[in-house]
Coordinates of C-alpha atoms in Angstrom, one line a residue:
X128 CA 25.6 17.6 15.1
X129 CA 23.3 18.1 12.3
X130 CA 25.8 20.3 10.7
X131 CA 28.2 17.5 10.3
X132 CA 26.3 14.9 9.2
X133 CA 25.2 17.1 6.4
X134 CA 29.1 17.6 5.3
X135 CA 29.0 14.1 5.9
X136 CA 26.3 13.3 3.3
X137 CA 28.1 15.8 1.1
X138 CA 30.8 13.9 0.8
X139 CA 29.1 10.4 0.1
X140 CA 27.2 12.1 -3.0
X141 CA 30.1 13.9 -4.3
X142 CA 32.1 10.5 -4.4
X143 CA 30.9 10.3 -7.9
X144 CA 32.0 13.6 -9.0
X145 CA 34.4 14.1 -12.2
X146 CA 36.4 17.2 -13.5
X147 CA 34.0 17.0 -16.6
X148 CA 30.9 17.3 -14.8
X149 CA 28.6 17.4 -11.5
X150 CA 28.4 14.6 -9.6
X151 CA 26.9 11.6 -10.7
X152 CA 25.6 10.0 -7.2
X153 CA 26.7 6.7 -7.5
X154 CA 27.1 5.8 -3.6
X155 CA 26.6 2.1 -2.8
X156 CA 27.2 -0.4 -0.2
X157 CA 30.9 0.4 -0.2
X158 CA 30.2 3.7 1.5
X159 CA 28.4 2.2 4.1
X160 CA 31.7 1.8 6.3
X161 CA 32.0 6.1 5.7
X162 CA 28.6 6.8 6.5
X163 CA 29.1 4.6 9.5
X164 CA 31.8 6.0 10.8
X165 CA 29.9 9.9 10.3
X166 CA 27.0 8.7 12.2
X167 CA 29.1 7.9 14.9
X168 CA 31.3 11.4 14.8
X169 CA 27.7 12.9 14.8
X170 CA 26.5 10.7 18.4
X171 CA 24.8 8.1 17.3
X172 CA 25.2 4.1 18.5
X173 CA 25.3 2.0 15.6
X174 CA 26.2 -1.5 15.0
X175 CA 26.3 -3.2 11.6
X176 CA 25.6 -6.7 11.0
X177 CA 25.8 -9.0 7.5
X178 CA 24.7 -12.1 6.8
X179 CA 24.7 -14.4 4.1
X180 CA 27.2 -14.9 0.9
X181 CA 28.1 -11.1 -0.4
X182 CA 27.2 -10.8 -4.4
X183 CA 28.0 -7.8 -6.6
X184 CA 24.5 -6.3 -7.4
X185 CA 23.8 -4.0 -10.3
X186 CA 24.9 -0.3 -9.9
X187 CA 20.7 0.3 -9.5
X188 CA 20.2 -2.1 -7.2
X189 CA 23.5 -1.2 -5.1
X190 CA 22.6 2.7 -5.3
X191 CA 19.3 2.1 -4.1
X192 CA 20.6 -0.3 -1.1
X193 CA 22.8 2.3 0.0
X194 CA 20.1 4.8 0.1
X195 CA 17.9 2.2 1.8
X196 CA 20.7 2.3 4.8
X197 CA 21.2 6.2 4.3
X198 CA 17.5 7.5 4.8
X199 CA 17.3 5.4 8.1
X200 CA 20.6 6.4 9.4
X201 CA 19.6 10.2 8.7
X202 CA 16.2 9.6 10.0
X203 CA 17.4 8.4 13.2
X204 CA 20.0 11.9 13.2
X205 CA 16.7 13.6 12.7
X206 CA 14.4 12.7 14.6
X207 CA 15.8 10.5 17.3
X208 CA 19.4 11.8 18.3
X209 CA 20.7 9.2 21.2
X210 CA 19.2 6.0 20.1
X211 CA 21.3 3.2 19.5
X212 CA 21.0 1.9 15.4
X213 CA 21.4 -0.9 13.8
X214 CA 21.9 -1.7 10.5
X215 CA 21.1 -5.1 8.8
X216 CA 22.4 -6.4 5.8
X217 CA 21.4 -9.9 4.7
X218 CA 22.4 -11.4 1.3
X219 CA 19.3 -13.9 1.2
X220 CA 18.8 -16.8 -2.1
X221 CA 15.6 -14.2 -3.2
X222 CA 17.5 -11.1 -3.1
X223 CA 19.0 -8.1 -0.7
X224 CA 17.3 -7.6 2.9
X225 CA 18.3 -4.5 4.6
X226 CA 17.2 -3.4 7.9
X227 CA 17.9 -0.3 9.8
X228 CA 16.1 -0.3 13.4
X229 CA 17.0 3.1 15.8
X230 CA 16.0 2.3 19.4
X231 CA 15.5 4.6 22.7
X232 CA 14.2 7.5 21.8
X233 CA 10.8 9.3 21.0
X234 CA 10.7 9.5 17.0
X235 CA 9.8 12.9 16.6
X236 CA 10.2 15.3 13.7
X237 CA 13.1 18.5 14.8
X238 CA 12.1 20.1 11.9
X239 CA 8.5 19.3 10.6
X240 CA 9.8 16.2 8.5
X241 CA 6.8 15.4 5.7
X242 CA 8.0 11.7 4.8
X243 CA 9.1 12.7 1.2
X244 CA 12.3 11.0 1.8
X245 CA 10.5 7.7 2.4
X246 CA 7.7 8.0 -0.4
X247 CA 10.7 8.6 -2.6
X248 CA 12.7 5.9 -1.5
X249 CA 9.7 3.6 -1.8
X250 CA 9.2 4.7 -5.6
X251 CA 13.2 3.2 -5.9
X252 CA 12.7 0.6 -4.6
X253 CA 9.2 -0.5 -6.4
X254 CA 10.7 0.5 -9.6
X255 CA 13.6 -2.5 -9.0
X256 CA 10.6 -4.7 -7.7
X257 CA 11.3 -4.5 -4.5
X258 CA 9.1 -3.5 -1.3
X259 CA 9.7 -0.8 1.6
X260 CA 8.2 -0.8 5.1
X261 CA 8.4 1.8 7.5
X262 CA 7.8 0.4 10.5
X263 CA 6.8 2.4 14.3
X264 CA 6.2 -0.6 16.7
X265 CA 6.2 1.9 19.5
X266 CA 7.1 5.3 20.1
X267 CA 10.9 4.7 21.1
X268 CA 11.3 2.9 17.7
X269 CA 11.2 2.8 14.2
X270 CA 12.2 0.2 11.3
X271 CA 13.2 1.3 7.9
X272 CA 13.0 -2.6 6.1
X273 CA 13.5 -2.9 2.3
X274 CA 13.4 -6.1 -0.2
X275 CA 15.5 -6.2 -3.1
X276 CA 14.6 -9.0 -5.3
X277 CA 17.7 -10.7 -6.7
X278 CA 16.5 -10.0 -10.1
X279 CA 16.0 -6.6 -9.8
X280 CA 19.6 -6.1 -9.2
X281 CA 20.7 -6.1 -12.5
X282 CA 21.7 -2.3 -14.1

């Protein structure tokens, strides 16, 4: 299972590869739909919901959304294979709210997990002026929640 979804997240960051180059990860919310549909291949439940009037955001603030959604969709892989996901997407008058709650099982780390992933997320999403929260309202749940002002999605 794991396996997979990491061929699965290869693919998302090689989609902005050229012949000239490496890849130049430039994943947004267009990819959600692919790393959707490798969650589920790997066993997960996961539902997607939108809300709100769809805007084009700046390719920093739409790389940063996608890796918003991609950090809790791993982190439920991780550390709580079989819990049912969903993902949140709200186009709000102040900006981008994205939600990703995973559901039934114990969070626990496989693998010894330090939260690097999230500190580095956080320091994304600050840097557009936005706020992360990573949220354990129990131990059969955890909320990955991030703010993206609308005017910190410009670039």
């Amino acid at each position: 299972m794991l396996a997979e979804l990491d061929r699965m997240l290869g693919l998302l960051r090689d989609h902005g590869a050229t012949t000239e180059g490496p890849a130049v990860d430039t994943a947004g919310l267009d990819r959600v739909p692919a790393l959707v549909s490798g969650a589920r291949s790997a066993g997960l439940d996961l539902t997607v919901s939108s809300s709100g009037v769809p805007r084009a955001l700046g390719s920093s603030a739409d790389h940063c959304a996608f890796r918003v959604v991609q950090e809790g969709v791993t982190n439920a892989l991780r550390h709580a294979p079989g819990s049912v996901v969903t993902i949140g997407i709200d186009y709000g008058s102040t900006g981008l709210d994205l939600a990703v709650l995973s559901v039934g099982r114990r969070h626990t780390s496989a693998y010894g997990g330090t939260g690097r992933g999230l500190v580095g997320l956080r320091e994304r999403v600050t840097a557009l002026g936005g706020r992360l929260d990573a949220i354990r309202p129990d131990d059969e749940s955890f909320v990955l929640r991030a703010h993206l002002p609308a005017t910190g999605s410009a670039g």
